[in-house]
């Protein structure tokens, strides 16, 4: 199997991404063990499950693992994403699309010529991984500054600095402020009411 230690994508030799020099999801460098699609197909269901658990456990514990990327690309055992690239029967089970997955299952029974993975140009793969990491970090910082800006632009109560505010509707202004006097002055020209301390501004 080839697998990404960063986002958890796993694939066998029949996967549509088999020619990719780097992980098609996050661009990280592939790692590889001695398990092949044909060896895997010969395993019992119990041994397949045991292999899956060991591999997933290793992926989640390695130093490069990124939980955010893992979740972003749908790699959760709940939706079958972990098996997308190599265990089609499990994917079918979770997606309940066994009729659509059947042709893919046939591929793993030796109905097409088996080809080992192509060799990886490690220098290019490393360069691509570095570029992908820079792009990812740029997105992370962009999202961070965007959320920071949004937090700074949120109106706050001038008295208690709370952000728990309710907008004062025009209808309420007419009802409460239409009669004039002290009560009317309190609400006319105000936009928000603080739910924390009750002040209007």
mmCIF file of C-alpha atoms in Angstrom:
data_model
loop_
_atom_site.group_PDB
_atom_site.id
_atom_site.type_symbol
_atom_site.label_atom_id
_atom_site.label_comp_id
_atom_site.label_asym_id
_atom_site.label_seq_id
_atom_site.Cartn_x
_atom_site.Cartn_y
_atom_site.Cartn_z
ATOM 1 C CA UNK A 1 0.000 0.000 0.000
ATOM 2 C CA UNK A 2 0.975 3.596 -0.482
ATOM 3 C CA UNK A 3 -0.260 5.940 2.187
ATOM 4 C CA UNK A 4 0.027 9.559 3.206
ATOM 5 C CA UNK A 5 1.308 10.049 6.733
ATOM 6 C CA UNK A 6 -0.166 13.552 6.792
ATOM 7 C CA UNK A 7 -3.820 13.337 5.700
ATOM 8 C CA UNK A 8 -4.282 9.560 5.888
ATOM 9 C CA UNK A 9 -5.097 8.825 2.222
ATOM 10 C CA UNK A 10 -4.321 5.189 1.396
ATOM 11 C CA UNK A 11 -4.251 3.549 -2.044
ATOM 12 C CA UNK A 12 -3.420 0.253 -3.687
ATOM 13 C CA UNK A 13 -2.089 -0.417 -7.185
ATOM 14 C CA UNK A 14 -5.562 -0.313 -8.751
ATOM 15 C CA UNK A 15 -6.397 3.134 -7.419
ATOM 16 C CA UNK A 16 -7.128 5.851 -9.982
ATOM 17 C CA UNK A 17 -4.360 7.989 -8.428
ATOM 18 C CA UNK A 18 -1.666 5.284 -8.634
ATOM 19 C CA UNK A 19 0.549 7.390 -10.953
ATOM 20 C CA UNK A 20 0.596 10.411 -8.648
ATOM 21 C CA UNK A 21 4.078 11.243 -7.385
ATOM 22 C CA UNK A 22 2.587 12.785 -4.241
ATOM 23 C CA UNK A 23 -0.623 12.403 -2.260
ATOM 24 C CA UNK A 24 -3.476 13.700 -4.475
ATOM 25 C CA UNK A 25 -5.208 15.237 -1.461
ATOM 26 C CA UNK A 26 -2.559 17.188 0.427
ATOM 27 C CA UNK A 27 0.557 16.868 -1.756
ATOM 28 C CA UNK A 28 2.664 15.132 0.900
ATOM 29 C CA UNK A 29 5.261 12.421 0.134
ATOM 30 C CA UNK A 30 4.041 8.827 -0.113
ATOM 31 C CA UNK A 31 5.135 6.126 2.289
ATOM 32 C CA UNK A 32 4.893 2.492 1.296
ATOM 33 C CA UNK A 33 4.776 -0.890 3.015
ATOM 34 C CA UNK A 34 5.111 -4.399 1.595
ATOM 35 C CA UNK A 35 1.336 -4.962 1.301
ATOM 36 C CA UNK A 36 0.049 -5.146 -2.286
ATOM 37 C CA UNK A 37 -3.484 -5.194 -3.690
ATOM 38 C CA UNK A 38 -3.142 -8.881 -4.582
ATOM 39 C CA UNK A 39 -1.772 -9.838 -1.144
ATOM 40 C CA UNK A 40 -4.540 -7.839 0.492
ATOM 41 C CA UNK A 41 -7.226 -9.546 -1.612
ATOM 42 C CA UNK A 42 -6.048 -12.930 -0.313
ATOM 43 C CA UNK A 43 -6.449 -11.942 3.345
ATOM 44 C CA UNK A 44 -9.492 -13.001 5.352
ATOM 45 C CA UNK A 45 -11.924 -10.286 6.432
ATOM 46 C CA UNK A 46 -10.566 -10.528 9.980
ATOM 47 C CA UNK A 47 -6.978 -10.028 8.781
ATOM 48 C CA UNK A 48 -8.029 -7.159 6.527
ATOM 49 C CA UNK A 49 -9.672 -5.435 9.476
ATOM 50 C CA UNK A 50 -6.573 -5.998 11.629
ATOM 51 C CA UNK A 51 -4.307 -4.532 8.917
ATOM 52 C CA UNK A 52 -6.612 -1.519 8.491
ATOM 53 C CA UNK A 53 -6.574 -0.808 12.226
ATOM 54 C CA UNK A 54 -2.776 -1.103 12.467
ATOM 55 C CA UNK A 55 -2.239 1.178 9.481
ATOM 56 C CA UNK A 56 -4.729 3.799 10.663
ATOM 57 C CA UNK A 57 -3.245 3.704 14.164
ATOM 58 C CA UNK A 58 0.259 4.284 12.758
ATOM 59 C CA UNK A 59 -0.939 7.139 10.520
ATOM 60 C CA UNK A 60 -2.614 8.921 13.431
ATOM 61 C CA UNK A 61 0.437 8.566 15.695
ATOM 62 C CA UNK A 62 3.204 9.604 13.297
ATOM 63 C CA UNK A 63 4.842 13.040 13.612
ATOM 64 C CA UNK A 64 3.483 14.395 10.299
ATOM 65 C CA UNK A 65 -0.185 13.576 10.923
ATOM 66 C CA UNK A 66 -2.520 16.568 10.519
ATOM 67 C CA UNK A 67 -5.958 16.077 12.090
ATOM 68 C CA UNK A 68 -7.444 19.048 10.205
ATOM 69 C CA UNK A 69 -6.433 17.677 6.803
ATOM 70 C CA UNK A 70 -7.575 14.199 7.816
ATOM 71 C CA UNK A 71 -11.059 15.503 8.603
ATOM 72 C CA UNK A 72 -11.153 17.945 5.665
ATOM 73 C CA UNK A 73 -10.674 15.178 3.104
ATOM 74 C CA UNK A 74 -13.379 13.036 4.680
ATOM 75 C CA UNK A 75 -11.008 10.452 6.113
ATOM 76 C CA UNK A 76 -13.179 9.188 8.915
ATOM 77 C CA UNK A 77 -14.233 5.638 9.559
ATOM 78 C CA UNK A 78 -17.826 6.872 9.843
ATOM 79 C CA UNK A 79 -18.076 7.779 6.148
ATOM 80 C CA UNK A 80 -15.623 5.258 4.738
ATOM 81 C CA UNK A 81 -13.152 7.874 3.524
ATOM 82 C CA UNK A 82 -10.178 6.002 4.970
ATOM 83 C CA UNK A 83 -10.868 3.130 2.552
ATOM 84 C CA UNK A 84 -11.455 5.265 -0.565
ATOM 85 C CA UNK A 85 -8.245 4.246 -2.296
ATOM 86 C CA UNK A 86 -7.916 0.589 -1.425
ATOM 87 C CA UNK A 87 -10.793 -1.213 0.264
ATOM 88 C CA UNK A 88 -13.738 -0.804 -2.036
ATOM 89 C CA UNK A 89 -15.951 -3.321 -0.200
ATOM 90 C CA UNK A 90 -15.786 -1.204 2.962
ATOM 91 C CA UNK A 91 -16.450 1.967 0.988
ATOM 92 C CA UNK A 92 -19.497 0.319 -0.568
ATOM 93 C CA UNK A 93 -20.706 -0.760 2.865
ATOM 94 C CA UNK A 94 -20.561 2.779 4.235
ATOM 95 C CA UNK A 95 -21.913 4.507 1.141
ATOM 96 C CA UNK A 96 -24.619 1.874 0.519
ATOM 97 C CA UNK A 97 -23.856 1.914 -3.210
ATOM 98 C CA UNK A 98 -22.861 -1.705 -3.756
ATOM 99 C CA UNK A 99 -24.321 -1.774 -7.284
ATOM 100 C CA UNK A 100 -22.107 1.156 -8.350
ATOM 101 C CA UNK A 101 -19.041 -0.212 -6.578
ATOM 102 C CA UNK A 102 -19.349 -3.718 -8.073
ATOM 103 C CA UNK A 103 -17.274 -2.933 -11.230
ATOM 104 C CA UNK A 104 -14.478 -1.642 -9.006
ATOM 105 C CA UNK A 105 -14.578 -4.802 -6.921
ATOM 106 C CA UNK A 106 -14.137 -6.839 -10.114
ATOM 107 C CA UNK A 107 -10.885 -4.994 -10.841
ATOM 108 C CA UNK A 108 -9.454 -6.299 -7.591
ATOM 109 C CA UNK A 109 -10.190 -9.898 -8.558
ATOM 110 C CA UNK A 110 -7.502 -9.876 -11.208
ATOM 111 C CA UNK A 111 -9.685 -9.012 -14.208
ATOM 112 C CA UNK A 112 -7.137 -6.419 -15.300
ATOM 113 C CA UNK A 113 -3.349 -6.843 -15.480
ATOM 114 C CA UNK A 114 -1.676 -6.147 -12.172
ATOM 115 C CA UNK A 115 0.982 -3.429 -12.314
ATOM 116 C CA UNK A 116 3.218 -2.395 -9.420
ATOM 117 C CA UNK A 117 3.382 1.252 -8.454
ATOM 118 C CA UNK A 118 5.546 3.431 -10.722
ATOM 119 C CA UNK A 119 8.860 4.589 -9.268
ATOM 120 C CA UNK A 120 8.799 7.911 -7.433
ATOM 121 C CA UNK A 121 11.219 10.692 -8.304
ATOM 122 C CA UNK A 122 11.993 11.539 -4.667
ATOM 123 C CA UNK A 123 13.650 14.872 -5.446
ATOM 124 C CA UNK A 124 10.587 16.137 -7.340
ATOM 125 C CA UNK A 125 8.251 14.611 -4.760
ATOM 126 C CA UNK A 126 10.069 16.423 -1.946
ATOM 127 C CA UNK A 127 9.933 19.733 -3.833
ATOM 128 C CA UNK A 128 6.213 19.262 -4.474
ATOM 129 C CA UNK A 129 5.625 18.466 -0.783
ATOM 130 C CA UNK A 130 7.423 21.665 0.266
ATOM 131 C CA UNK A 131 5.318 23.740 -2.162
ATOM 132 C CA UNK A 132 2.098 22.055 -0.989
ATOM 133 C CA UNK A 133 3.038 22.757 2.645
ATOM 134 C CA UNK A 134 3.615 26.457 1.855
ATOM 135 C CA UNK A 135 0.218 26.660 0.125
ATOM 136 C CA UNK A 136 -1.465 24.971 3.085
ATOM 137 C CA UNK A 137 0.183 27.334 5.600
ATOM 138 C CA UNK A 138 -0.851 30.353 3.505
ATOM 139 C CA UNK A 139 -4.461 29.149 3.626
ATOM 140 C CA UNK A 140 -4.221 28.555 7.388
ATOM 141 C CA UNK A 141 -2.904 32.092 8.007
ATOM 142 C CA UNK A 142 -5.455 33.569 5.616
ATOM 143 C CA UNK A 143 -8.294 31.884 7.503
ATOM 144 C CA UNK A 144 -6.775 32.942 10.832
ATOM 145 C CA UNK A 145 -6.501 36.619 9.880
ATOM 146 C CA UNK A 146 -9.953 36.535 8.319
ATOM 147 C CA UNK A 147 -11.487 35.201 11.543
ATOM 148 C CA UNK A 148 -9.441 37.715 13.545
ATOM 149 C CA UNK A 149 -10.738 40.555 11.387
ATOM 150 C CA UNK A 150 -14.300 39.288 11.753
ATOM 151 C CA UNK A 151 -13.894 39.147 15.540
ATOM 152 C CA UNK A 152 -12.521 42.704 15.606
ATOM 153 C CA UNK A 153 -15.400 44.011 13.477
ATOM 154 C CA UNK A 154 -18.076 42.563 15.757
ATOM 155 C CA UNK A 155 -19.931 45.376 17.600
ATOM 156 C CA UNK A 156 -19.487 45.432 21.374
ATOM 157 C CA UNK A 157 -21.369 47.058 24.211
ATOM 158 C CA UNK A 158 -19.546 50.278 25.231
ATOM 159 C CA UNK A 159 -20.437 49.641 28.882
ATOM 160 C CA UNK A 160 -19.535 45.957 29.474
ATOM 161 C CA UNK A 161 -17.793 45.041 26.150
ATOM 162 C CA UNK A 162 -20.169 42.114 25.614
ATOM 163 C CA UNK A 163 -20.895 40.911 22.060
ATOM 164 C CA UNK A 164 -24.324 39.569 23.100
ATOM 165 C CA UNK A 165 -26.341 42.277 21.402
ATOM 166 C CA UNK A 166 -29.866 42.505 20.015
ATOM 167 C CA UNK A 167 -30.658 44.878 17.192
ATOM 168 C CA UNK A 168 -33.471 47.304 18.060
ATOM 169 C CA UNK A 169 -36.118 47.052 15.377
ATOM 170 C CA UNK A 170 -37.832 50.065 13.790
ATOM 171 C CA UNK A 171 -41.179 48.773 15.032
ATOM 172 C CA UNK A 172 -39.954 48.738 18.608
ATOM 173 C CA UNK A 173 -38.561 52.263 18.249
ATOM 174 C CA UNK A 174 -41.955 53.507 17.034
ATOM 175 C CA UNK A 175 -43.844 51.698 19.812
ATOM 176 C CA UNK A 176 -41.553 52.752 22.658
ATOM 177 C CA UNK A 177 -40.264 56.060 21.346
ATOM 178 C CA UNK A 178 -43.303 57.348 19.502
ATOM 179 C CA UNK A 179 -44.819 58.901 22.607
ATOM 180 C CA UNK A 180 -41.789 61.106 23.335
ATOM 181 C CA UNK A 181 -40.796 61.974 26.883
ATOM 182 C CA UNK A 182 -37.989 60.263 28.833
ATOM 183 C CA UNK A 183 -38.796 56.725 27.649
ATOM 184 C CA UNK A 184 -38.841 57.806 24.025
ATOM 185 C CA UNK A 185 -35.448 59.518 24.295
ATOM 186 C CA UNK A 186 -33.977 56.315 25.687
ATOM 187 C CA UNK A 187 -34.555 54.294 22.511
ATOM 188 C CA UNK A 188 -34.751 56.756 19.612
ATOM 189 C CA UNK A 189 -31.483 56.945 17.694
ATOM 190 C CA UNK A 190 -30.161 53.721 19.280
ATOM 191 C CA UNK A 191 -29.286 50.639 17.216
ATOM 192 C CA UNK A 192 -28.400 47.878 19.709
ATOM 193 C CA UNK A 193 -29.461 46.689 23.136
ATOM 194 C CA UNK A 194 -26.993 44.736 25.241
ATOM 195 C CA UNK A 195 -28.385 41.432 26.508
ATOM 196 C CA UNK A 196 -25.778 41.374 29.230
ATOM 197 C CA UNK A 197 -26.193 44.751 30.962
ATOM 198 C CA UNK A 198 -29.314 46.113 29.213
ATOM 199 C CA UNK A 199 -27.755 49.331 27.932
ATOM 200 C CA UNK A 200 -28.814 50.755 24.564
ATOM 201 C CA UNK A 201 -26.479 52.452 22.118
#
